[in-house]
Coordinates of C-alpha atoms in Angstrom, one line a residue:
M1 CA -37.6 -1.6 23.3
R2 CA -38.9 -1.2 19.8
W3 CA -38.5 2.0 17.9
T4 CA -40.3 2.4 14.6
V5 CA -38.2 3.9 11.8
C6 CA -39.9 4.7 8.5
G7 CA -42.0 1.6 8.4
C8 CA -39.2 -0.6 9.8
S9 CA -38.4 -1.4 13.4
S10 CA -35.3 -2.0 15.5
Q11 CA -35.4 -4.2 18.6
S12 CA -32.8 -3.0 21.1
G13 CA -32.3 -0.9 24.2
Q14 CA -30.3 1.6 22.2
M15 CA -31.7 4.3 19.9
A16 CA -31.7 2.9 16.4
G17 CA -33.7 5.4 14.5
L18 CA -36.6 7.8 14.5
V19 CA -38.8 7.6 17.5
S20 CA -42.3 6.1 17.1
P21 CA -45.2 8.5 17.4
K22 CA -46.8 6.2 19.9
P23 CA -45.9 6.6 23.6
I24 CA -43.9 3.8 25.2
P25 CA -46.0 1.7 27.5
Y26 CA -45.0 2.0 31.1
S27 CA -44.8 -1.7 31.4
Q28 CA -41.9 -1.7 29.0
Y29 CA -40.1 1.0 31.1
S30 CA -40.4 -1.0 34.3
S31 CA -38.9 -4.1 32.8
S32 CA -35.9 -2.2 31.6
Y33 CA -34.9 -0.6 34.8
P34 CA -32.2 -2.2 37.0
R35 CA -34.3 -1.5 40.1
A36 CA -38.0 -1.3 40.2
P37 CA -39.0 2.3 41.2
T38 CA -41.2 1.6 44.1
A39 CA -41.4 3.4 47.4
S40 CA -40.2 0.4 49.5
S41 CA -37.2 -0.3 47.2
I42 CA -36.3 3.3 47.0
H43 CA -36.0 3.5 50.8
S44 CA -33.8 0.4 50.8
F45 CA -31.3 1.9 48.4
L46 CA -29.8 4.2 51.1
S47 CA -29.9 1.9 54.0
D48 CA -26.5 0.4 53.7
T49 CA -24.4 3.6 53.3
P50 CA -22.2 4.7 56.3
A51 CA -23.6 8.2 56.3
N52 CA -27.2 7.1 56.2
A53 CA -26.7 4.4 58.9
A54 CA -25.3 7.1 61.2
A55 CA -28.1 9.4 60.4
Q56 CA -30.6 6.6 61.0
N57 CA -29.2 5.9 64.4
S58 CA -29.2 9.5 65.5
H59 CA -32.4 10.5 63.6
Q60 CA -30.7 13.8 62.8
V61 CA -30.3 15.7 59.5
I62 CA -26.7 15.9 58.4
G63 CA -26.2 19.7 57.8
S64 CA -22.5 19.9 57.3
A65 CA -21.3 21.4 54.1
Q66 CA -19.0 18.4 53.6
P67 CA -20.3 14.8 53.5
A68 CA -19.7 12.6 56.5
A69 CA -16.6 10.5 56.6
G70 CA -16.9 7.5 54.3
A71 CA -20.1 8.8 52.7
Q72 CA -18.7 10.4 49.6
G73 CA -18.7 8.0 46.7
T74 CA -20.9 5.4 48.5
G75 CA -24.5 4.7 48.5
Y76 CA -27.0 4.6 45.6
M77 CA -27.7 8.2 44.8
G78 CA -25.0 9.9 42.7
M79 CA -23.4 11.6 39.7
N80 CA -20.1 13.4 39.0
L81 CA -20.0 16.3 36.7
N82 CA -17.9 19.5 37.0
M83 CA -20.0 22.6 37.1
N84 CA -19.1 26.2 36.9
Q85 CA -20.3 27.3 40.3
H86 CA -21.3 30.7 38.9
Q87 CA -23.5 29.2 36.2
H88 CA -26.2 27.3 38.1
L89 CA -28.6 25.5 36.0
N90 CA -32.1 26.6 36.9
L91 CA -34.4 24.8 34.4
G92 CA -36.8 23.6 37.1
M93 CA -40.3 24.8 37.9
N94 CA -40.6 27.2 40.8
L95 CA -43.9 27.2 42.5
G96 CA -45.4 30.2 44.3
H97 CA -48.8 30.8 45.7
A98 CA -50.8 33.7 44.2
S99 CA -54.1 35.0 45.3
N100 CA -55.9 33.0 42.7
G101 CA -54.0 29.7 43.3
A102 CA -50.6 28.2 42.8
G103 CA -48.5 30.3 40.5
L104 CA -45.9 28.5 38.4
G105 CA -42.8 30.2 36.8
V106 CA -39.9 28.8 34.8
S107 CA -36.4 30.1 34.9
L108 CA -33.8 28.8 32.5
G109 CA -30.6 30.0 34.3
G110 CA -27.3 28.6 33.1
V111 CA -28.6 26.3 30.4
A112 CA -30.9 29.1 29.2
A113 CA -28.0 31.4 28.7
A114 CA -26.1 28.7 26.9
A115 CA -29.2 28.0 24.7
G116 CA -29.7 31.6 24.0
L117 CA -33.0 31.8 26.0
G118 CA -32.1 34.3 28.7
N119 CA -34.9 34.8 31.3
V120 CA -38.1 33.6 29.8
N121 CA -41.6 34.0 31.1
V122 CA -43.9 31.2 30.1
P123 CA -47.2 32.7 28.8
G124 CA -50.2 32.0 30.8
M125 CA -48.4 31.0 34.0
G126 CA -49.2 32.9 37.2
G127 CA -46.3 34.5 39.1
P128 CA -42.9 35.6 37.8
P129 CA -40.0 33.3 37.2
H130 CA -37.8 32.7 40.1
V131 CA -34.4 34.2 39.6
G132 CA -31.5 33.5 41.9
G133 CA -30.7 36.4 44.1
S134 CA -27.8 37.2 46.3
P135 CA -25.9 34.3 48.0
G136 CA -27.8 33.0 51.0
P137 CA -27.0 31.1 54.1
G138 CA -24.2 28.6 53.8
S139 CA -23.0 30.2 50.6
V140 CA -19.3 29.7 49.9
H141 CA -19.1 31.3 46.5
G142 CA -20.9 34.5 47.3
G143 CA -18.3 35.8 49.7
S144 CA -20.5 35.6 52.8
V145 CA -21.1 33.1 55.5
G146 CA -24.7 32.3 56.5
T147 CA -25.8 32.5 60.1
A148 CA -26.7 29.5 62.1
Q149 CA -30.3 30.6 62.2
D150 CA -30.5 30.5 58.4
D151 CA -28.9 27.1 58.4
D152 CA -31.4 25.9 61.0
K153 CA -34.3 27.0 58.7
I154 CA -32.8 25.0 55.8
Y155 CA -32.4 21.9 58.1
A156 CA -35.9 22.3 59.4
L157 CA -37.3 22.3 55.9
V158 CA -35.3 19.3 55.0
I159 CA -36.7 17.5 58.0
D160 CA -40.2 18.5 56.9
L161 CA -39.6 16.6 53.7
M162 CA -39.8 13.4 55.7
D163 CA -43.4 14.1 56.8
P164 CA -45.9 13.7 53.9
E165 CA -48.2 16.3 55.6
T166 CA -45.5 19.1 55.6
R167 CA -43.7 17.9 52.5
D168 CA -45.6 20.1 50.0
L169 CA -44.7 23.4 51.7
A170 CA -41.1 22.2 52.3
L171 CA -40.7 21.3 48.6
L172 CA -42.0 24.8 47.7
E173 CA -39.6 26.7 50.1
L174 CA -36.5 24.6 49.3
S175 CA -37.1 24.9 45.5
K176 CA -37.0 28.7 46.1
K177 CA -33.8 28.6 48.1
R178 CA -31.8 26.2 46.0
E179 CA -29.9 29.0 44.3
Q180 CA -29.3 30.9 47.5
Y181 CA -27.9 28.0 49.5
D182 CA -25.1 26.4 47.5
D183 CA -24.7 23.4 49.8
L184 CA -28.3 22.4 49.7
A185 CA -27.4 19.5 47.4
L186 CA -25.1 18.1 50.0
V187 CA -27.7 18.4 52.7
L188 CA -30.3 16.8 50.6
W189 CA -28.1 13.9 49.5
H190 CA -26.5 13.1 52.9
S191 CA -29.7 13.4 55.0
F192 CA -31.3 10.1 55.7
G193 CA -34.4 9.3 53.7
I194 CA -34.5 12.6 51.7
M195 CA -33.7 11.2 48.3
P196 CA -36.1 8.3 48.7
A197 CA -38.8 10.8 49.7
L198 CA -38.1 12.8 46.5
L199 CA -38.2 9.7 44.3
Q200 CA -41.4 8.6 46.0
E201 CA -43.0 11.9 44.9
I202 CA -41.9 11.0 41.3
V203 CA -43.0 7.4 41.4
S204 CA -46.4 8.2 42.9
V205 CA -47.5 10.0 39.7
Y206 CA -46.7 7.2 37.3
P207 CA -50.2 5.8 37.4
M208 CA -51.5 9.3 36.3
L209 CA -49.4 9.3 33.1
S210 CA -51.4 6.7 31.2
P211 CA -54.2 7.3 30.7
P212 CA -53.3 11.0 31.2
N213 CA -55.1 12.4 34.2
L214 CA -52.4 14.5 35.9
T215 CA -53.7 17.6 37.7
A216 CA -52.0 20.9 38.0
T217 CA -51.6 20.6 41.7
V218 CA -49.9 17.2 41.5
S219 CA -47.7 18.4 38.6
N220 CA -46.6 21.5 40.6
R221 CA -45.6 19.3 43.5
V222 CA -43.6 16.9 41.4
C223 CA -42.0 19.8 39.6
N224 CA -40.7 21.1 42.9
A225 CA -39.3 17.7 43.7
L226 CA -37.6 17.7 40.3
A227 CA -36.2 21.1 41.0
L228 CA -34.4 19.7 44.1
L229 CA -33.1 16.8 42.1
Q230 CA -31.8 19.3 39.6
C231 CA -30.0 21.0 42.5
V232 CA -28.4 17.7 43.4
A233 CA -27.5 17.0 39.7
S234 CA -25.8 20.4 39.4
H235 CA -23.5 20.1 42.5
S236 CA -19.9 19.1 41.8
E237 CA -19.8 16.7 44.8
T238 CA -23.1 14.9 44.2
R239 CA -23.3 14.6 40.4
Q240 CA -21.4 11.4 40.1
L241 CA -23.4 9.9 43.0
F242 CA -26.6 11.1 41.2
L243 CA -25.5 9.4 38.0
N244 CA -24.4 6.1 39.7
A245 CA -27.8 5.9 41.3
H246 CA -29.4 5.9 37.8
I247 CA -31.8 8.6 39.0
P248 CA -32.3 10.0 35.5
L249 CA -34.1 6.8 34.6
F250 CA -36.9 7.7 37.0
L251 CA -37.6 10.8 34.8
Y252 CA -37.9 9.0 31.5
P253 CA -41.6 8.1 31.9
F254 CA -42.3 11.9 32.1
L255 CA -40.3 12.5 29.0
N256 CA -42.3 9.8 27.2
T257 CA -45.6 11.5 27.7
T258 CA -47.3 13.1 24.7
S259 CA -50.2 15.0 26.3
K260 CA -50.3 18.7 25.3
T261 CA -51.8 19.9 28.6
R262 CA -49.9 22.3 30.8
P263 CA -49.3 19.9 33.7
F264 CA -47.6 17.4 31.4
E265 CA -45.7 20.1 29.5
Y266 CA -44.3 21.5 32.8
L267 CA -43.4 18.0 33.9
R268 CA -41.5 17.3 30.7
L269 CA -39.7 20.7 30.8
T270 CA -38.6 20.2 34.4
S271 CA -37.4 16.7 33.7
L272 CA -35.4 18.0 30.7
G273 CA -33.9 20.5 33.1
V274 CA -32.5 17.8 35.3
I275 CA -30.9 16.1 32.3
G276 CA -29.7 19.4 31.0
A277 CA -27.9 20.0 34.3
L278 CA -26.0 16.8 33.8
V279 CA -24.8 17.5 30.2
K280 CA -24.2 21.2 30.6
Q281 CA -20.6 21.0 31.6
N282 CA -17.6 20.3 29.3
D283 CA -16.3 17.5 31.5
N284 CA -19.4 15.3 31.0
N285 CA -18.0 12.2 29.2
T286 CA -19.3 9.9 32.0
V287 CA -22.8 11.5 31.7
I288 CA -22.8 11.0 27.9
H289 CA -21.8 7.4 28.2
F290 CA -24.7 6.8 30.6
L291 CA -27.2 8.6 28.5
L292 CA -26.2 6.8 25.3
S293 CA -27.1 3.5 27.1
T294 CA -30.7 4.7 27.6
E295 CA -33.5 6.0 25.4
I296 CA -32.7 9.7 25.9
I297 CA -32.1 10.5 22.2
P298 CA -35.4 9.1 20.9
L299 CA -37.2 10.9 23.7
C300 CA -35.5 14.2 23.0
L301 CA -36.2 13.8 19.3
R302 CA -39.9 13.3 20.0
I303 CA -40.0 16.5 22.1
M304 CA -38.0 18.4 19.5
E305 CA -40.8 17.6 17.0
T306 CA -44.0 17.9 19.2
G307 CA -43.1 19.9 22.3
S308 CA -43.4 23.6 23.1
E309 CA -40.7 26.0 22.1
L310 CA -39.1 25.9 25.6
S311 CA -39.2 22.1 25.6
K312 CA -37.8 21.9 22.1
T313 CA -35.0 24.3 23.0
V314 CA -33.9 22.3 26.1
A315 CA -34.3 19.0 24.2
I316 CA -32.1 20.1 21.3
F317 CA -29.6 21.5 23.8
I318 CA -29.2 18.0 25.3
V319 CA -28.8 16.5 21.8
Q320 CA -26.3 19.2 20.9
K321 CA -24.3 18.4 24.1
I322 CA -24.3 14.7 23.2
L323 CA -23.0 15.6 19.7
L324 CA -20.3 17.8 21.1
D325 CA -18.9 14.7 22.9
E326 CA -16.8 12.6 20.5
T327 CA -18.4 9.4 21.8
G328 CA -21.9 10.8 21.3
L329 CA -21.0 12.0 17.7
T330 CA -19.6 8.6 16.8
Y331 CA -22.6 6.8 18.3
I332 CA -25.2 8.8 16.3
C333 CA -23.2 8.6 13.1
H334 CA -22.4 4.9 13.5
T335 CA -25.5 3.7 11.6
Y336 CA -27.6 5.2 9.0
E337 CA -30.8 4.7 11.1
R338 CA -29.5 6.9 13.9
F339 CA -28.1 9.6 11.7
Y340 CA -31.3 9.6 9.6
A341 CA -33.4 9.9 12.8
V342 CA -31.5 13.0 14.0
G343 CA -31.3 14.5 10.5
T344 CA -35.0 14.1 9.8
V345 CA -36.0 15.8 13.0
L346 CA -33.6 18.6 12.4
S347 CA -34.9 19.0 8.9
N348 CA -38.5 19.1 10.2
M349 CA -37.6 21.7 12.7
V350 CA -36.1 23.9 10.0
N351 CA -39.4 23.6 8.1
Q352 CA -41.3 24.6 11.2
L353 CA -39.0 27.5 11.8
V354 CA -40.1 29.0 8.5
E355 CA -43.4 29.7 10.2
T356 CA -42.4 30.3 13.8
Q357 CA -39.1 32.1 13.2
A358 CA -37.7 31.1 16.6
V359 CA -34.1 32.3 16.4
R360 CA -33.0 30.3 19.5
L361 CA -34.1 27.0 18.0
L362 CA -32.5 27.8 14.7
K363 CA -29.2 28.6 16.4
H364 CA -29.1 25.1 18.0
V365 CA -30.2 23.4 14.8
V366 CA -27.3 25.0 12.9
R367 CA -24.9 24.0 15.7
C368 CA -26.1 20.4 15.5
Y369 CA -25.7 20.3 11.7
L370 CA -22.2 21.8 12.0
R371 CA -21.2 19.2 14.7
L372 CA -22.6 16.4 12.6
S373 CA -20.4 17.4 9.7
D374 CA -17.3 16.9 11.9
N375 CA -17.7 13.1 11.6
V376 CA -16.2 11.6 8.5
R377 CA -18.5 8.7 8.4
E378 CA -21.4 11.0 8.7
D379 CA -20.4 12.8 5.5
A380 CA -21.4 9.8 3.4
W381 CA -24.6 9.4 5.3
G382 CA -25.2 13.1 5.0
C383 CA -25.1 13.1 1.2
W384 CA -27.5 10.1 1.0
W385 CA -29.9 11.4 3.6
A386 CA -30.0 14.9 2.1
W387 CA -31.0 13.4 -1.3
V388 CA -33.7 11.3 0.3
G389 CA -35.4 14.0 2.4
G390 CA -33.2 17.0 3.2
G391 CA -32.9 18.9 -0.1
E392 CA -29.9 20.4 -1.7
E393 CA -29.5 23.3 0.7
S394 CA -29.2 21.1 3.8
V395 CA -26.4 19.1 2.2
G396 CA -24.1 21.9 1.0
K397 CA -21.9 21.7 4.1
W398 CA -21.4 18.0 3.7
I399 CA -19.7 18.5 0.4
V400 CA -17.5 21.6 1.0
R401 CA -15.7 20.1 4.0
G402 CA -12.1 18.8 3.8
F403 CA -11.5 15.1 4.4
G404 CA -8.6 13.0 5.6
G405 CA -6.8 10.5 3.5
G406 CA -7.2 6.8 3.0
K407 CA -10.5 5.1 3.0
E408 CA -12.3 8.1 4.4
E409 CA -11.2 10.2 1.5
V410 CA -12.3 7.6 -1.1
L411 CA -15.6 7.3 0.7
A412 CA -16.0 11.0 0.7
K413 CA -15.2 11.4 -3.0
A414 CA -17.6 8.6 -3.8
A415 CA -20.3 10.2 -1.8
W416 CA -19.6 13.6 -3.5
F417 CA -19.8 12.0 -6.9
M418 CA -23.0 10.1 -6.0
Y419 CA -24.7 13.2 -4.7
W420 CA -23.8 15.7 -7.4
W421 CA -23.7 13.4 -10.5
G422 CA -24.8 9.8 -9.8
V423 CA -28.1 10.3 -8.1
P424 CA -29.3 13.3 -10.2
T425 CA -28.3 11.5 -13.5
F426 CA -30.3 8.4 -12.4
Q427 CA -33.3 10.6 -11.4
F428 CA -33.1 12.5 -14.7
F429 CA -33.0 9.5 -17.0
S430 CA -35.7 7.8 -14.9
A431 CA -38.0 10.8 -15.3
M432 CA -37.3 10.8 -19.1
F433 CA -38.2 7.1 -19.3
F434 CA -41.4 7.8 -17.4
I435 CA -42.4 10.7 -19.6
D436 CA -41.7 8.6 -22.7
T437 CA -43.8 5.7 -21.4
W438 CA -46.7 8.0 -20.4
Q439 CA -46.8 9.8 -23.7
Y440 CA -46.3 6.7 -25.9
F441 CA -49.3 4.7 -24.5
L442 CA -51.6 7.7 -24.2
H443 CA -50.6 9.0 -27.6
R444 CA -51.2 5.6 -29.2
A445 CA -54.5 5.2 -27.4
M446 CA -55.7 8.5 -28.9
H447 CA -54.9 7.1 -32.4
V448 CA -56.5 3.7 -31.7
N449 CA -59.7 5.0 -30.1
K450 CA -61.8 6.9 -32.6
F451 CA -63.6 9.1 -29.9
L452 CA -60.3 10.2 -28.3
Y453 CA -58.8 11.0 -31.7
K454 CA -61.8 12.9 -33.0
A455 CA -62.5 14.8 -29.8
F456 CA -59.0 15.6 -28.7
H457 CA -55.9 14.5 -30.7
S458 CA -57.2 15.5 -34.2
W459 CA -56.5 19.1 -33.2
H460 CA -52.8 18.5 -33.2
H461 CA -52.9 16.6 -36.5
R462 CA -54.3 19.6 -38.3
L463 CA -50.6 20.3 -38.8
Y464 CA -49.9 18.1 -41.8
V465 CA -46.6 19.8 -42.1
P466 CA -45.3 20.4 -38.5
Y467 CA -43.6 23.6 -37.5
A468 CA -42.1 24.9 -34.3
Y469 CA -44.9 27.1 -33.2
G470 CA -47.4 24.3 -33.6
S471 CA -45.5 21.8 -31.4
L472 CA -47.9 22.3 -28.5
Y473 CA -51.0 23.1 -30.5
N474 CA -53.3 20.7 -28.7
H475 CA -56.8 20.4 -27.2
P476 CA -56.6 21.7 -23.6
V477 CA -57.6 18.3 -22.2
E478 CA -54.8 16.6 -24.2
G479 CA -52.3 19.2 -23.2
F480 CA -53.0 18.8 -19.5
V481 CA -53.2 14.9 -19.5
L482 CA -50.4 14.2 -22.0
D483 CA -47.9 16.9 -21.2
T484 CA -48.5 18.6 -17.9
L485 CA -49.7 15.7 -15.8
G486 CA -47.1 13.3 -17.2
A487 CA -44.2 15.7 -16.3
A488 CA -45.6 16.4 -12.8
L489 CA -45.8 12.7 -12.1
A490 CA -42.3 12.1 -13.3
E491 CA -41.0 14.8 -10.9
W492 CA -42.9 13.3 -8.0
I493 CA -42.0 9.6 -8.6
T494 CA -38.3 10.3 -9.0
G495 CA -38.1 12.7 -6.1
M496 CA -36.5 15.5 -8.0
T497 CA -35.6 18.8 -6.5
T498 CA -37.3 21.9 -7.8
R499 CA -34.2 22.8 -9.8
Q500 CA -33.9 19.4 -11.4
A501 CA -37.6 19.5 -12.3
M502 CA -37.2 22.9 -13.9
M503 CA -34.3 21.6 -16.0
L504 CA -36.3 18.5 -17.0
F505 CA -39.3 20.6 -18.1
M506 CA -37.2 23.0 -20.0
I507 CA -35.3 20.3 -21.9
S508 CA -38.6 18.4 -22.6
T509 CA -40.2 21.6 -24.0
F510 CA -37.2 22.4 -26.1
K511 CA -37.1 18.9 -27.4
T512 CA -40.8 18.9 -28.4
V513 CA -40.4 22.2 -30.2
D514 CA -37.3 21.0 -32.0
D515 CA -39.0 17.8 -33.1
H516 CA -41.7 19.8 -34.7
C517 CA -39.5 22.4 -36.4
G518 CA -39.4 20.6 -39.7
Y519 CA -35.6 20.7 -40.1
S520 CA -33.2 17.9 -39.6
L521 CA -30.1 19.8 -38.7
P522 CA -26.8 17.9 -38.6
W523 CA -25.3 19.7 -35.6
D524 CA -28.4 20.0 -33.5
P525 CA -27.5 18.6 -30.1
L526 CA -31.2 17.8 -29.3
Q527 CA -31.5 15.8 -32.6
M528 CA -28.1 14.1 -32.1
F529 CA -29.1 13.0 -28.6
S530 CA -31.5 10.2 -29.8
G531 CA -33.2 8.8 -32.9
N532 CA -36.3 10.6 -31.9
N533 CA -35.8 13.9 -33.9
A534 CA -37.6 16.1 -36.4
D535 CA -37.3 13.6 -39.2
Y536 CA -38.6 10.8 -37.0
H537 CA -41.7 12.7 -35.8
D538 CA -42.3 14.2 -39.3
I539 CA -43.2 10.7 -40.5
H540 CA -45.9 10.4 -37.8
H541 CA -47.6 13.6 -39.2
Q542 CA -47.8 12.1 -42.7
A543 CA -50.8 10.1 -43.8
I544 CA -48.7 6.9 -44.4
G545 CA -47.0 7.1 -41.0
I546 CA -49.9 8.3 -38.8
K547 CA -50.1 4.8 -37.1
S548 CA -46.4 4.8 -36.5
N549 CA -43.7 6.6 -34.5
F550 CA -45.8 7.4 -31.4
A551 CA -42.8 7.9 -29.2
Q552 CA -42.3 11.4 -27.8
P553 CA -40.2 13.3 -26.8
F554 CA -36.9 11.5 -26.0
F555 CA -36.4 7.9 -27.0
V556 CA -37.8 5.4 -29.5
H557 CA -37.6 2.2 -27.5
W558 CA -41.3 1.7 -27.2
D559 CA -41.8 2.0 -30.9
T560 CA -39.0 -0.5 -31.4
I561 CA -40.3 -3.0 -28.9
L562 CA -43.9 -2.9 -29.9
G563 CA -43.3 -2.7 -33.7
T564 CA -44.6 0.7 -34.4
K565 CA -41.3 2.2 -35.6
M566 CA -41.1 3.5 -39.2
T567 CA -37.8 4.8 -40.7
R568 CA -37.4 7.2 -43.6
E569 CA -36.4 4.3 -45.9
E570 CA -39.6 2.4 -45.0
L571 CA -41.6 5.5 -45.6
Q572 CA -40.2 5.8 -49.1
K573 CA -40.8 2.2 -49.9
R574 CA -44.5 2.5 -48.9
K575 CA -44.8 5.6 -51.0
K576 CA -43.4 3.7 -54.0
L577 CA -45.8 0.8 -53.4
N578 CA -48.8 3.2 -53.1
A579 CA -47.7 4.9 -56.4
A580 CA -47.4 1.6 -58.1
K581 CA -50.9 0.6 -57.0
M582 CA -52.3 3.9 -58.3
E583 CA -50.8 3.2 -61.8

């Protein structure tokens, strides 16, 4: 897998930097999966497990709240993740039929609460969001025991999933009941052929992803299937099985899409909900290890930049959960490319939030920044990254943190010095060198070219005896090209912050005024700074020295190198020679 990072590329299966704006070809996905996601291979995944073999022989749905003996921990479909049973993740799409067609609603449930979303209605979507009601049949946690009749309805719907003709309605009804029936995940997992049927629904739309021709009807159907997968991923007894089966990999082609149409947006959002169900809990170290071995971080970063507000919120929630895990934090901060990728996207989100003012997103961005600052190695990267693209405000927290002893402390102090003193000093002197170079050659050209001198620069040389108020007495064209444009280019080329540029322009202006004041003051710090002072520039304004001392306003190196420097002693010698010739 190749991810493009600022003109460079990294060839690995792991996230090495900022995600490329181009979608990943499906052919690259299929080659990286341990098992090809085809309908025939999916059905074969479950054929060897004891529970599925028993179900296949009896052709019955296993409806027990507990898995069959020997079934737990076996088979292909699985994942283990402790889940607060009163905080069900409900990030999937719930489909309901309205009078004008299929209505689609989004409920963000447990992850929404954690992400600060609450109950959110998606604009332009028909039908209200589905919110879990009172505990339903089979509920253990709601304090009531469902009737056999209610259980039979669930089992009948599960059986209908096996029939392609009745599957659409079964997906719709089961997606509505997934919060009311707590053991639905067990029924889905341990019933023969159900998981392959759900995966078959997912795989069947792969050809519609590129080129993008996904319809709303197909998207709604797949979103219902994803909602049931989310149910399985949320259950404490099926999470590890879900993860062991590598089922999240089947969702990555959906996350890799870039189309802005609603069917694709809903598909991405529901797929993110499944991943969010896995990372939501505190005891998710196994999940984090699995996700770090995949492309989930680049995919989330892309969605954080280009997705809708809901998709961005869920994507950054996933990244935040990865950062909260010590392994995830270490992984992201291990290389500059990874840290720069995350930091750049977060910085871009902050810039976007200036316009959108989405408080939910800002909260998660701040949490990600704070968590990043918990890694000592990151503090050095943070200082460097903030100088390159983040600005001084985004790096303040890297500097004020306390550090441990040893090498980390030395590295932190070195990074602190580089950020606050080393880099700004280098930028400042580089800008001064650029301004001197710009002014020297343009200034000299105006003295060499008769038209430029007569039309523009002669205005300034009306001051035979310079004085402070006449320091910037120039033709408007000369003032813009020589002074304004040169300073602006110096700021842009050196990458200065606004504060640094203000300081540079202020010192440059003071220096120009001081060089024209006509007084060589012994304790003037601006005149002590370099040999380019009032005495040096006064020679240039005299008739004898008008072809000398072009350097302005800081240093005299170009006059020295190119032989146009004239000292006060040389000026006096020339005056004596001219006087002798006159006699």
